[in-house]
Short mmCIF file of C-alpha atoms in Angstrom, two decimals:
data_model
loop_
_atom_site.label_atom_id
_atom_site.label_comp_id
_atom_site.label_asym_id
_atom_site.label_seq_id
_atom_site.Cartn_x
_atom_site.Cartn_y
_atom_site.Cartn_z
CA UNK A 1036 125.06 -144.24 -57.45
CA UNK A 1037 124.16 -140.90 -56.45
CA UNK A 1038 125.97 -139.12 -53.92
CA UNK A 1039 122.98 -139.38 -50.91
CA UNK A 1040 123.05 -143.33 -51.62
CA UNK A 1041 126.88 -143.44 -51.37
CA UNK A 1042 126.70 -141.49 -47.90
CA UNK A 1043 123.59 -143.51 -46.85
CA UNK A 1044 125.68 -147.21 -47.43
CA UNK A 1045 128.92 -145.21 -45.47
CA UNK A 1046 126.57 -144.83 -42.58
CA UNK A 1047 125.19 -148.02 -42.78
CA UNK A 1048 128.69 -149.98 -42.94
CA UNK A 1049 129.78 -147.68 -39.92
CA UNK A 1050 126.61 -148.67 -37.99
CA UNK A 1051 126.95 -152.32 -38.75
CA UNK A 1052 130.65 -152.28 -37.83
CA UNK A 1053 129.72 -150.50 -34.58
CA UNK A 1054 126.74 -152.83 -33.48
CA UNK A 1055 129.15 -155.85 -33.86
CA UNK A 1056 132.11 -154.41 -31.99
CA UNK A 1057 129.07 -153.42 -28.97
CA UNK A 1058 128.13 -156.95 -29.03
CA UNK A 1059 131.42 -158.33 -28.68
CA UNK A 1060 132.37 -156.51 -25.78
CA UNK A 1061 128.66 -156.08 -23.96
CA UNK A 1062 128.77 -159.37 -21.80
CA UNK A 1063 132.74 -158.81 -20.69
CA UNK A 1064 132.40 -155.06 -20.06
CA UNK A 1065 129.15 -156.03 -17.79
CA UNK A 1066 131.32 -158.84 -16.05
CA UNK A 1067 133.82 -156.08 -14.85
CA UNK A 1068 132.38 -152.86 -14.59
CA UNK A 1069 128.67 -153.47 -14.13
CA UNK A 1070 125.93 -153.33 -16.46
CA UNK A 1071 125.44 -149.49 -15.95
CA UNK A 1072 129.23 -149.17 -17.70
CA UNK A 1073 128.47 -151.63 -20.33
CA UNK A 1074 125.23 -149.86 -21.25
CA UNK A 1075 127.65 -146.89 -22.31
CA UNK A 1076 129.32 -149.11 -25.18
CA UNK A 1077 126.08 -148.18 -27.73
CA UNK A 1078 127.51 -144.85 -27.47
CA UNK A 1079 129.68 -146.15 -30.43
CA UNK A 1080 126.82 -146.75 -32.83
CA UNK A 1081 125.56 -142.68 -33.14
CA UNK A 1082 129.35 -141.47 -32.73
CA UNK A 1083 130.55 -143.72 -35.67
CA UNK A 1084 127.46 -142.36 -38.28
CA UNK A 1085 128.30 -139.19 -36.95
CA UNK A 1086 132.13 -139.69 -38.18
CA UNK A 1087 130.52 -140.78 -41.81
CA UNK A 1088 128.62 -137.45 -41.88
CA UNK A 1089 131.56 -134.98 -40.40
CA UNK A 1090 133.63 -132.75 -43.07
CA UNK A 1091 136.45 -135.06 -44.75
CA UNK A 1092 139.59 -134.15 -43.97
CA UNK A 1093 141.47 -131.87 -46.29
CA UNK A 1094 144.90 -132.79 -47.81
CA UNK A 1095 146.62 -129.72 -49.38
CA UNK A 1096 149.31 -130.64 -52.54
CA UNK A 1097 151.65 -127.86 -53.98
CA UNK A 1098 150.90 -127.25 -57.71
CA UNK A 1099 151.83 -124.99 -60.19
CA UNK A 1100 152.24 -121.43 -59.37
CA UNK A 1101 149.02 -119.20 -60.98
CA UNK A 1102 150.32 -118.11 -64.69
CA UNK A 1103 153.44 -119.94 -64.47
CA UNK A 1104 154.65 -121.64 -67.21
CA UNK A 1105 158.27 -124.13 -67.24
CA UNK A 1106 159.99 -125.03 -70.60
CA UNK A 1107 161.20 -128.49 -70.03
CA UNK A 1108 158.94 -129.56 -67.07
CA UNK A 1109 155.96 -132.22 -67.64
CA UNK A 1110 153.47 -132.66 -65.09
CA UNK A 1111 151.60 -135.58 -64.43
CA UNK A 1112 148.00 -136.15 -62.76
CA UNK A 1113 147.06 -139.20 -60.20
CA UNK A 1114 143.37 -139.07 -61.34
CA UNK A 1115 141.96 -141.31 -63.87
CA UNK A 1116 138.94 -140.26 -65.96
CA UNK A 1117 135.52 -141.49 -64.93
CA UNK A 1118 134.03 -144.29 -67.39
CA UNK A 1119 131.51 -143.23 -69.84
CA UNK A 1120 128.06 -143.04 -68.80
CA UNK A 1121 125.74 -145.68 -69.63
CA UNK A 1122 124.02 -145.52 -72.77
CA UNK A 1123 121.17 -147.45 -71.85
CA UNK A 1124 119.03 -149.37 -68.95
CA UNK A 1125 116.96 -147.58 -66.58
CA UNK A 1126 118.56 -145.31 -63.76
CA UNK A 1127 119.56 -147.52 -60.97
CA UNK A 1128 120.37 -144.60 -58.43
CA UNK A 1129 116.32 -143.46 -58.98
CA UNK A 1130 115.14 -147.15 -58.31
CA UNK A 1131 117.14 -147.54 -55.22
CA UNK A 1132 116.15 -143.95 -53.92
CA UNK A 1133 112.63 -144.86 -54.60
CA UNK A 1134 113.09 -148.00 -53.39
CA UNK A 1135 114.89 -146.80 -49.79
CA UNK A 1136 111.85 -144.27 -49.33
CA UNK A 1137 109.01 -146.60 -49.84
CA UNK A 1138 110.41 -148.94 -47.20
CA UNK A 1139 111.21 -145.98 -44.77
CA UNK A 1140 107.16 -145.12 -45.16
CA UNK A 1141 106.23 -148.25 -44.66
CA UNK A 1142 108.22 -149.01 -41.40
CA UNK A 1143 106.93 -145.28 -39.92
CA UNK A 1144 103.47 -146.53 -40.66
CA UNK A 1145 104.23 -149.51 -38.63
CA UNK A 1146 105.71 -147.75 -36.01
CA UNK A 1147 102.94 -145.32 -35.82
CA UNK A 1148 100.40 -148.16 -35.97
CA UNK A 1149 101.91 -150.15 -32.87
CA UNK A 1150 101.97 -146.80 -31.05
CA UNK A 1151 98.41 -146.05 -31.55
CA UNK A 1152 97.67 -149.57 -30.46
CA UNK A 1153 99.80 -148.87 -27.22
CA UNK A 1154 98.05 -145.83 -26.49
CA UNK A 1155 94.48 -147.21 -27.13
CA UNK A 1156 95.82 -150.23 -24.20
CA UNK A 1157 97.15 -147.40 -21.88
CA UNK A 1158 93.59 -145.30 -21.80
CA UNK A 1159 91.60 -148.51 -21.63
CA UNK A 1160 93.84 -149.27 -18.33
CA UNK A 1161 95.43 -152.53 -19.41
CA UNK A 1162 99.30 -151.30 -20.19
CA UNK A 1163 102.18 -150.71 -18.04
CA UNK A 1164 103.91 -149.82 -15.84
CA UNK A 1165 106.12 -148.36 -18.54
CA UNK A 1166 107.63 -144.63 -19.36
CA UNK A 1167 105.72 -143.50 -22.75
CA UNK A 1168 106.23 -139.80 -24.22
CA UNK A 1169 109.30 -137.96 -26.21
CA UNK A 1170 109.19 -134.29 -25.16
CA UNK A 1171 107.28 -134.82 -21.78
CA UNK A 1172 108.14 -138.78 -20.40
CA UNK A 1173 105.51 -139.73 -18.01
CA UNK A 1174 105.10 -143.16 -16.19
CA UNK A 1175 101.34 -144.92 -17.13
CA UNK A 1176 100.37 -148.10 -14.87
CA UNK A 1177 97.75 -150.43 -15.32
CA UNK A 1178 94.21 -150.39 -13.85
CA UNK A 1179 94.91 -153.06 -11.43
CA UNK A 1180 98.30 -151.63 -10.21
CA UNK A 1181 97.41 -151.13 -6.75
CA UNK A 1182 96.15 -154.85 -6.31
CA UNK A 1183 98.58 -156.48 -8.49
CA UNK A 1184 101.50 -154.81 -6.78
CA UNK A 1185 102.00 -154.61 -2.88
CA UNK A 1186 102.98 -151.49 -1.83
CA UNK A 1187 106.83 -152.33 -1.26
CA UNK A 1188 106.57 -153.65 -5.12
CA UNK A 1189 104.86 -150.61 -6.32
CA UNK A 1190 107.52 -148.26 -4.35
CA UNK A 1191 110.75 -150.39 -6.45
CA UNK A 1192 108.53 -150.33 -10.01
CA UNK A 1193 108.12 -146.36 -9.89
CA UNK A 1194 111.45 -145.94 -9.05
CA UNK A 1195 112.65 -148.07 -11.41
CA UNK A 1196 110.38 -146.18 -14.13
CA UNK A 1197 111.81 -142.48 -13.06
CA UNK A 1198 115.40 -143.96 -13.45
CA UNK A 1199 114.47 -144.01 -16.85
CA UNK A 1200 113.12 -140.55 -16.91
CA UNK A 1201 116.06 -139.29 -15.42
CA UNK A 1202 118.24 -141.26 -17.68
CA UNK A 1203 116.66 -139.83 -21.17
CA UNK A 1204 116.04 -143.35 -21.78
CA UNK A 1205 112.79 -143.26 -23.76
CA UNK A 1206 114.15 -139.89 -26.04
CA UNK A 1207 117.40 -142.42 -26.68
CA UNK A 1208 114.40 -145.17 -27.89
CA UNK A 1209 112.72 -142.46 -29.92
CA UNK A 1210 115.64 -141.63 -31.37
CA UNK A 1211 116.56 -145.63 -32.44
CA UNK A 1212 112.88 -146.25 -33.41
CA UNK A 1213 113.81 -143.23 -36.18
CA UNK A 1214 117.07 -145.22 -36.82
CA UNK A 1215 115.10 -148.43 -37.54
CA UNK A 1216 112.68 -146.41 -39.94
CA UNK A 1217 115.81 -144.79 -42.34
CA UNK A 1218 117.57 -147.92 -41.84
CA UNK A 1219 115.09 -150.86 -42.29
CA UNK A 1220 117.20 -152.79 -44.71
CA UNK A 1221 119.94 -152.97 -41.98
CA UNK A 1222 119.75 -155.95 -40.27
CA UNK A 1223 122.43 -154.66 -37.57
CA UNK A 1224 119.81 -151.61 -36.85
CA UNK A 1225 116.95 -154.08 -35.48
CA UNK A 1226 119.61 -155.95 -33.57
CA UNK A 1227 120.99 -152.53 -31.89
CA UNK A 1228 117.11 -151.69 -31.34
CA UNK A 1229 116.71 -155.26 -29.73
CA UNK A 1230 120.05 -155.61 -27.30
CA UNK A 1231 120.00 -151.78 -26.21
CA UNK A 1232 116.24 -152.20 -24.73
CA UNK A 1233 117.92 -155.34 -22.59
CA UNK A 1234 121.14 -153.44 -21.70
CA UNK A 1235 119.22 -150.41 -21.30
CA UNK A 1236 116.90 -152.20 -18.44
CA UNK A 1237 119.83 -154.13 -16.86
CA UNK A 1238 121.51 -150.46 -16.28
CA UNK A 1239 118.45 -149.58 -14.65
CA UNK A 1240 118.24 -152.34 -12.63
CA UNK A 1241 121.53 -151.85 -11.20
CA UNK A 1242 121.04 -147.94 -10.52
CA UNK A 1243 117.53 -149.02 -8.49
CA UNK A 1244 118.92 -151.99 -6.79
CA UNK A 1245 122.71 -149.55 -5.54
CA UNK A 1246 120.31 -147.08 -4.52
CA UNK A 1247 117.97 -149.37 -2.56
CA UNK A 1248 119.84 -152.82 -1.65
CA UNK A 1249 117.05 -154.05 0.82
CA UNK A 1250 114.71 -154.74 -2.20
CA UNK A 1251 116.05 -157.21 -4.23
CA UNK A 1252 113.74 -159.68 -3.35
CA UNK A 1253 110.46 -157.38 -4.07
CA UNK A 1254 112.34 -156.34 -7.15
CA UNK A 1255 112.53 -159.72 -8.41
CA UNK A 1256 109.03 -160.45 -7.72
CA UNK A 1257 107.56 -157.47 -9.54
CA UNK A 1258 110.01 -157.91 -12.22
CA UNK A 1259 108.23 -161.12 -12.92
CA UNK A 1260 104.78 -159.88 -12.66
CA UNK A 1261 105.66 -156.90 -15.14
CA UNK A 1262 107.17 -159.54 -17.28
CA UNK A 1263 103.71 -161.36 -17.84
CA UNK A 1264 101.82 -158.47 -18.38
CA UNK A 1265 104.35 -156.81 -21.05
CA UNK A 1266 103.33 -155.49 -24.12
CA UNK A 1267 105.36 -154.32 -27.36
CA UNK A 1268 106.24 -150.34 -26.79
CA UNK A 1269 108.24 -148.88 -29.98
CA UNK A 1270 108.47 -145.77 -28.09
CA UNK A 1271 109.15 -145.51 -24.43
CA UNK A 1272 110.66 -147.86 -21.73
CA UNK A 1273 109.69 -151.40 -21.33
CA UNK A 1274 111.45 -154.66 -20.93
CA UNK A 1275 111.36 -156.34 -24.57
CA UNK A 1276 112.37 -159.94 -23.92
CA UNK A 1277 109.96 -162.23 -24.59
CA UNK A 1278 112.00 -165.87 -23.71
CA UNK A 1279 112.62 -167.00 -20.31
CA UNK A 1280 116.38 -166.67 -20.56
CA UNK A 1281 116.97 -163.04 -20.24
CA UNK A 1282 114.20 -162.39 -17.43
CA UNK A 1283 116.39 -165.46 -15.70
CA UNK A 1284 119.52 -163.07 -16.75
CA UNK A 1285 117.97 -160.10 -15.38
CA UNK A 1286 116.90 -161.63 -11.93
CA UNK A 1287 119.97 -163.11 -11.77
CA UNK A 1288 121.78 -160.12 -12.09
CA UNK A 1289 120.05 -158.65 -8.96
CA UNK A 1290 122.11 -161.04 -6.74
CA UNK A 1291 125.18 -159.92 -8.18
CA UNK A 1292 127.66 -157.34 -6.38
CA UNK A 1293 127.48 -153.84 -7.54
CA UNK A 1294 131.02 -152.75 -8.60
CA UNK A 1295 132.71 -150.29 -6.68
CA UNK A 1296 133.07 -146.95 -7.27
CA UNK A 1297 136.55 -147.33 -8.36
CA UNK A 1298 135.51 -150.21 -10.77
CA UNK A 1299 132.86 -147.94 -12.57
CA UNK A 1300 134.64 -144.70 -13.01
CA UNK A 1301 137.76 -146.99 -14.98
CA UNK A 1302 135.09 -148.57 -16.73
CA UNK A 1303 133.83 -145.75 -18.04
CA UNK A 1304 137.11 -143.67 -18.86
CA UNK A 1305 138.37 -147.07 -20.80
CA UNK A 1306 135.02 -147.03 -22.63
CA UNK A 1307 134.85 -143.14 -23.40
CA UNK A 1308 138.25 -143.83 -25.03
CA UNK A 1309 137.50 -146.86 -26.86
CA UNK A 1310 134.50 -145.03 -28.42
CA UNK A 1311 136.44 -142.05 -28.98
CA UNK A 1312 139.04 -144.18 -30.59
CA UNK A 1313 136.74 -145.75 -32.60
CA UNK A 1314 134.81 -142.89 -34.43
CA UNK A 1315 138.32 -140.99 -34.82
CA UNK A 1316 139.42 -144.14 -36.99
CA UNK A 1317 136.14 -144.53 -39.03
CA UNK A 1318 136.66 -140.55 -39.69
CA UNK A 1319 140.33 -141.11 -40.71
CA UNK A 1320 139.49 -144.00 -42.94
CA UNK A 1321 137.38 -141.92 -45.16
CA UNK A 1322 138.55 -140.49 -48.47
CA UNK A 1323 140.65 -137.68 -48.02
CA UNK A 1324 139.61 -134.12 -49.80
CA UNK A 1325 142.57 -132.75 -52.03
CA UNK A 1326 142.92 -129.14 -52.40
CA UNK A 1327 145.98 -127.96 -54.70
CA UNK A 1328 147.69 -125.06 -53.40
CA UNK A 1329 150.20 -122.94 -55.49
CA UNK A 1330 153.75 -123.39 -55.16
CA UNK A 1331 156.61 -121.65 -56.68
CA UNK A 1332 157.92 -122.24 -60.28
CA UNK A 1333 161.38 -124.35 -60.19
CA UNK A 1334 163.23 -124.27 -63.48
CA UNK A 1335 166.28 -126.74 -63.92
CA UNK A 1336 169.46 -125.59 -64.85
CA UNK A 1337 171.01 -126.74 -68.15
CA UNK A 1338 174.61 -126.52 -70.08
CA UNK A 1339 173.42 -123.78 -71.86
CA UNK A 1340 172.11 -121.99 -69.00
CA UNK A 1341 173.88 -121.57 -65.34
CA UNK A 1342 171.75 -122.18 -61.93
CA UNK A 1343 172.35 -118.08 -61.29
CA UNK A 1344 170.90 -117.14 -64.69
CA UNK A 1345 167.60 -115.44 -64.59
CA UNK A 1346 164.92 -117.37 -66.27
CA UNK A 1347 163.46 -115.86 -69.55
CA UNK A 1348 159.81 -115.54 -70.94
CA UNK A 1349 159.27 -119.03 -72.99
CA UNK A 1350 158.42 -118.20 -76.52
CA UNK A 1351 157.88 -121.51 -77.62
CA UNK A 1352 155.06 -124.30 -77.38
CA UNK A 1353 155.53 -126.32 -74.20
CA UNK A 1354 154.27 -129.58 -73.63
CA UNK A 1355 151.85 -131.10 -70.28
CA UNK A 1356 151.74 -134.57 -69.69
CA UNK A 1357 148.67 -136.11 -68.97
CA UNK A 1358 148.31 -139.21 -67.15
CA UNK A 1359 144.73 -141.34 -68.21
CA UNK A 1360 146.42 -144.68 -66.83
CA UNK A 1361 148.72 -145.18 -63.33
CA UNK A 1362 152.26 -145.12 -64.02
CA UNK A 1363 151.88 -144.53 -67.82
CA UNK A 1364 153.45 -141.46 -68.67
CA UNK A 1365 153.40 -140.45 -72.85
CA UNK A 1366 155.93 -137.73 -73.34
CA UNK A 1367 156.15 -136.13 -77.17
CA UNK A 1368 158.69 -132.83 -78.23
CA UNK A 1369 157.00 -129.26 -78.49
CA UNK A 1370 155.70 -128.71 -81.99
CA UNK A 1371 157.13 -125.54 -83.54
CA UNK A 1372 155.04 -121.99 -82.59
CA UNK A 1373 154.21 -122.06 -86.55
CA UNK A 1374 152.15 -124.73 -85.79
CA UNK A 1375 149.73 -122.67 -83.59
CA UNK A 1376 149.21 -119.92 -85.68
CA UNK A 1377 147.08 -121.82 -87.46
CA UNK A 1378 145.48 -123.37 -84.63
CA UNK A 1379 144.69 -119.71 -83.29
CA UNK A 1380 142.20 -119.32 -86.53
CA UNK A 1381 138.79 -120.83 -86.29
CA UNK A 1382 138.58 -120.72 -90.11
CA UNK A 1383 141.20 -123.56 -90.28
CA UNK A 1384 138.80 -126.12 -88.50
CA UNK A 1385 135.43 -125.03 -90.07
CA UNK A 1386 134.67 -122.53 -87.07
CA UNK A 1387 132.64 -119.38 -87.74
CA UNK A 1388 132.31 -116.44 -85.38
CA UNK A 1389 128.31 -115.77 -85.10
CA UNK A 1390 128.36 -113.19 -82.40
CA UNK A 1391 130.96 -111.67 -80.39
CA UNK A 1392 128.05 -109.86 -77.90
CA UNK A 1393 129.29 -110.37 -74.40
CA UNK A 1394 125.84 -110.88 -73.44
CA UNK A 1395 125.34 -113.50 -75.50
CA UNK A 1396 128.72 -115.47 -76.18
CA UNK A 1397 127.49 -118.96 -76.52
CA UNK A 1398 126.73 -119.10 -80.58
CA UNK A 1399 130.42 -118.17 -81.03
CA UNK A 1400 133.81 -118.96 -80.18
CA UNK A 1401 135.39 -117.36 -77.20
CA UNK A 1402 138.43 -115.10 -78.08
CA UNK A 1403 141.83 -116.30 -78.71
CA UNK A 1404 143.33 -117.23 -75.80
CA UNK A 1405 145.88 -119.50 -73.60
CA UNK A 1406 144.76 -122.64 -74.77
CA UNK A 1407 143.01 -122.24 -78.30
CA UNK A 1408 141.40 -123.04 -80.27
CA UNK A 1409 143.14 -125.77 -81.06
CA UNK A 1410 143.13 -129.97 -81.18
CA UNK A 1411 142.60 -131.00 -77.19
CA UNK A 1412 143.96 -134.78 -77.46
CA UNK A 1413 144.16 -135.61 -73.55
CA UNK A 1414 140.40 -135.56 -72.70
CA UNK A 1415 139.21 -136.66 -76.12
CA UNK A 1416 138.20 -140.39 -75.35
CA UNK A 1417 136.08 -139.31 -72.58
CA UNK A 1418 133.63 -138.04 -74.93
CA UNK A 1419 131.03 -140.17 -76.49
CA UNK A 1420 128.84 -138.83 -79.54
CA UNK A 1421 126.84 -140.68 -81.93
CA UNK A 1422 128.09 -141.17 -85.80
CA UNK A 1423 127.62 -138.05 -87.81
CA UNK A 1424 126.90 -135.78 -85.04
CA UNK A 1425 128.97 -132.81 -83.29
CA UNK A 1426 128.11 -131.72 -79.55
CA UNK A 1427 129.40 -128.43 -78.48
CA UNK A 1428 129.42 -127.75 -74.60
CA UNK A 1429 130.04 -124.31 -73.13
CA UNK A 1430 130.88 -124.14 -69.51
CA UNK A 1431 131.86 -121.45 -67.39
CA UNK A 1432 132.49 -121.03 -63.35
CA UNK A 1433 134.38 -119.16 -60.88
CA UNK A 1434 137.86 -120.66 -59.15
CA UNK A 1435 137.88 -120.84 -55.31
CA UNK A 1436 139.70 -117.79 -56.06
CA UNK A 1437 137.05 -115.99 -57.66
CA UNK A 1438 139.15 -116.44 -61.34
CA UNK A 1439 136.73 -117.24 -64.40
CA UNK A 1440 137.23 -120.60 -65.98
CA UNK A 1441 135.76 -121.24 -69.27
CA UNK A 1442 135.46 -124.28 -71.45
CA UNK A 1443 134.27 -124.62 -75.09
CA UNK A 1444 134.96 -127.76 -76.93
CA UNK A 1445 133.54 -129.97 -79.60
CA UNK A 1446 133.54 -133.49 -79.58
CA UNK A 1447 132.68 -135.61 -83.30
CA UNK A 1448 131.21 -138.59 -83.66
CA UNK A 1449 133.21 -139.62 -86.44
CA UNK A 1450 136.33 -139.59 -84.39
CA UNK A 1451 137.35 -139.71 -81.10
CA UNK A 1452 141.02 -138.50 -81.42
CA UNK A 1453 140.55 -135.27 -80.15
CA UNK A 1454 138.28 -132.32 -79.37
CA UNK A 1455 138.01 -128.80 -81.03
CA UNK A 1456 138.01 -125.46 -79.01
CA UNK A 1457 138.99 -123.42 -76.22
CA UNK A 1458 140.28 -124.12 -72.68
CA UNK A 1459 140.76 -120.31 -70.99
CA UNK A 1460 141.69 -120.11 -67.30
CA UNK A 1461 143.23 -116.84 -66.96
CA UNK A 1462 145.24 -116.45 -64.04
CA UNK A 1463 143.53 -119.49 -62.00
CA UNK A 1464 145.56 -122.05 -60.61
CA UNK A 1465 143.21 -124.41 -61.91
CA UNK A 1466 141.14 -125.47 -65.51
CA UNK A 1467 137.83 -126.53 -66.23
CA UNK A 1468 137.45 -129.72 -68.10
CA UNK A 1469 134.06 -131.58 -69.30
CA UNK A 1470 132.63 -134.47 -71.37
CA UNK A 1471 129.78 -135.63 -73.10
CA UNK A 1472 127.35 -138.18 -73.74
CA UNK A 1473 124.84 -138.32 -76.35
CA UNK A 1474 121.71 -140.91 -75.64
CA UNK A 1475 119.54 -139.98 -78.40
CA UNK A 1476 118.38 -136.25 -78.20
CA UNK A 1477 119.79 -136.26 -74.57
CA UNK A 1478 123.23 -135.07 -73.65
CA UNK A 1479 125.10 -135.95 -70.07
CA UNK A 1480 127.68 -133.67 -69.47
CA UNK A 1481 130.16 -134.24 -66.82
CA UNK A 1482 132.62 -131.40 -65.51
CA UNK A 1483 135.68 -131.77 -63.21
CA UNK A 1484 138.79 -129.51 -62.73
CA UNK A 1485 142.21 -129.91 -62.92
CA UNK A 1486 141.90 -132.93 -65.85
CA UNK A 1487 140.05 -135.19 -63.56
CA UNK A 1488 136.57 -136.09 -64.03
CA UNK A 1489 136.77 -139.02 -61.50
CA UNK A 1490 133.02 -139.02 -60.05
CA UNK A 1491 134.67 -138.63 -56.73
CA UNK A 1492 135.70 -134.76 -57.74
CA UNK A 1493 133.30 -134.14 -60.47
CA UNK A 1494 129.29 -133.61 -61.15
CA UNK A 1495 126.79 -134.56 -64.05
CA UNK A 1496 123.87 -133.08 -65.34
CA UNK A 1497 121.45 -134.49 -68.17
CA UNK A 1498 120.08 -131.82 -71.07
CA UNK A 1499 118.83 -131.61 -74.43
CA UNK A 1500 120.37 -129.53 -77.36
CA UNK A 1501 120.13 -125.99 -76.17
CA UNK A 1502 119.31 -126.26 -72.70
CA UNK A 1503 121.59 -124.89 -69.67
CA UNK A 1504 121.81 -126.49 -66.88
CA UNK A 1505 123.85 -125.98 -63.06
CA UNK A 1506 126.63 -128.97 -61.77
CA UNK A 1507 127.39 -128.93 -58.43
CA UNK A 1508 131.02 -130.29 -57.45
CA UNK A 1509 131.44 -131.67 -54.82
CA UNK A 1510 133.85 -129.15 -53.36
CA UNK A 1511 130.39 -126.63 -53.72
CA UNK A 1512 131.37 -125.06 -56.54
CA UNK A 1513 129.02 -124.45 -59.95
CA UNK A 1514 129.38 -125.26 -63.15
CA UNK A 1515 127.03 -123.14 -65.78
CA UNK A 1516 126.72 -125.65 -69.21
CA UNK A 1517 125.20 -125.30 -72.32
CA UNK A 1518 125.56 -128.53 -74.72
CA UNK A 1519 124.32 -127.98 -78.41
CA UNK A 1520 123.77 -130.60 -81.16
CA UNK A 1521 124.41 -130.33 -84.58
CA UNK A 1522 125.38 -132.68 -87.76
CA UNK A 1523 128.96 -132.96 -88.47
CA UNK A 1524 129.80 -131.66 -91.79
CA UNK A 1525 131.92 -133.53 -94.61
CA UNK A 1526 135.23 -131.62 -94.10
CA UNK A 1527 134.73 -133.13 -90.34
CA UNK A 1528 134.03 -136.39 -90.82
CA UNK A 1529 136.64 -136.51 -93.45
CA UNK A 1530 139.26 -134.84 -90.68
CA UNK A 1531 138.39 -137.39 -88.13
CA UNK A 1532 138.88 -140.56 -90.73
CA UNK A 1533 142.31 -138.74 -91.57
CA UNK A 1534 143.37 -138.38 -87.70
CA UNK A 1535 142.26 -141.70 -87.07
CA UNK A 1536 144.55 -143.52 -89.49
CA UNK A 1537 147.51 -141.81 -87.76
CA UNK A 1538 146.93 -142.79 -84.44
CA UNK A 1539 146.13 -141.78 -81.17
CA UNK A 1540 148.52 -140.04 -78.47
CA UNK A 1541 147.30 -138.92 -74.91
CA UNK A 1542 149.13 -135.37 -74.94
CA UNK A 1543 148.19 -132.27 -74.54
CA UNK A 1544 149.94 -129.60 -75.91
CA UNK A 1545 149.67 -125.98 -75.32
CA UNK A 1546 150.83 -123.08 -76.60
CA UNK A 1547 153.10 -121.05 -73.77
CA UNK A 1548 151.18 -117.98 -73.03
CA UNK A 1549 151.85 -114.54 -74.22
#
């Protein structure tokens, strides 16, 4: 699922939870604190959505110091690799995105059609009283307004509609209408639109009656006349209830005692604290962004090396353990340094340097560096290549500190026990890792940092052989990748079969930096 669809789903789940909480509390809050305070409960919904859209929490973890090598120590990583990309079937994300856009366009078209119908009724003098307009809200009345309502009723009706304008209710309803179009698939958004209108009218009634307590009877009679002539209005202010029960409830509330100023202040403070607390809880429940910070290396003392003795530069290979499954660490002793002398020779594995031109390094191998060329075991099974094919992925990027990261690895279809090439990071505290999945003549390349290609911290791009693309990681960094597809050589097929008989160990061994 794409990032946009994941964000849309997360926002709608937060909206659904906020609507259910508001529906649960609206009647008790109205009885205790009054309709005006109960209407404020609907602020839960936009705050919950904003909590999902706000930047996530950042957790900083200590990591190894840049360029440091620590003999005898192992490093484990908590992220598991992502699953291989599906080799067949339709693109589900594209289908869902197209369906969502089609639904939003249809809902918006229906909204415009209904609003145009109401506008025609206004021009014909058959609609109102109501408040219409978003940028410049105004009160509209029917042609028979003076004949249908008594002078006293006219005053309370106009006071009601002007209260809507003062409270910015028409603009709130426009935002709700837009939210219904964008989230047309979420039934709780439509529940929100209906009951928010009801609570909005009740709050407006309470404010008018509090300002004019002597007009309760005239207010009820005008309300009944308005209900009988009500027309649906998508963007504006009107009473939406079509049944008798909500109207009877609205008229009954006119006779109730207005809560005191102290009770309203206490209710407003309580609901404000509740909405802010729920929004913070929703934000804190989101997955945090993990950032690794440099830490000073720690070298354990041994019997042959006192704790006060200065640490010497390592000269032998160092084992690095990568945890591909939770709580499963596999460690192997370091190989002799002579093994890496052979690994640094590209000809040992059938590689030839085609070009050393710094402006066009892709055709040839990278210069010998800290990590290669060698057999890279830890990330081998993340790739999927068709039998008889070899796919080379050349990737470059800048880490958050501006250091260049380069990865040049080849995956072979005859085996999944290792990939051959380089992983160079210089003095960076990060390493760039890639995987590749072949789907016929298309190649899906995924990139991530620090031995993690989990979907939350990685990105992918679909390319043909020889094409260059850019992967945007969730942290905003860009990775440039170029995959190249070729046929395996007989020597590579024989080497893969020989390696497969030895068995597979998820361990990445690297020589100590010189």
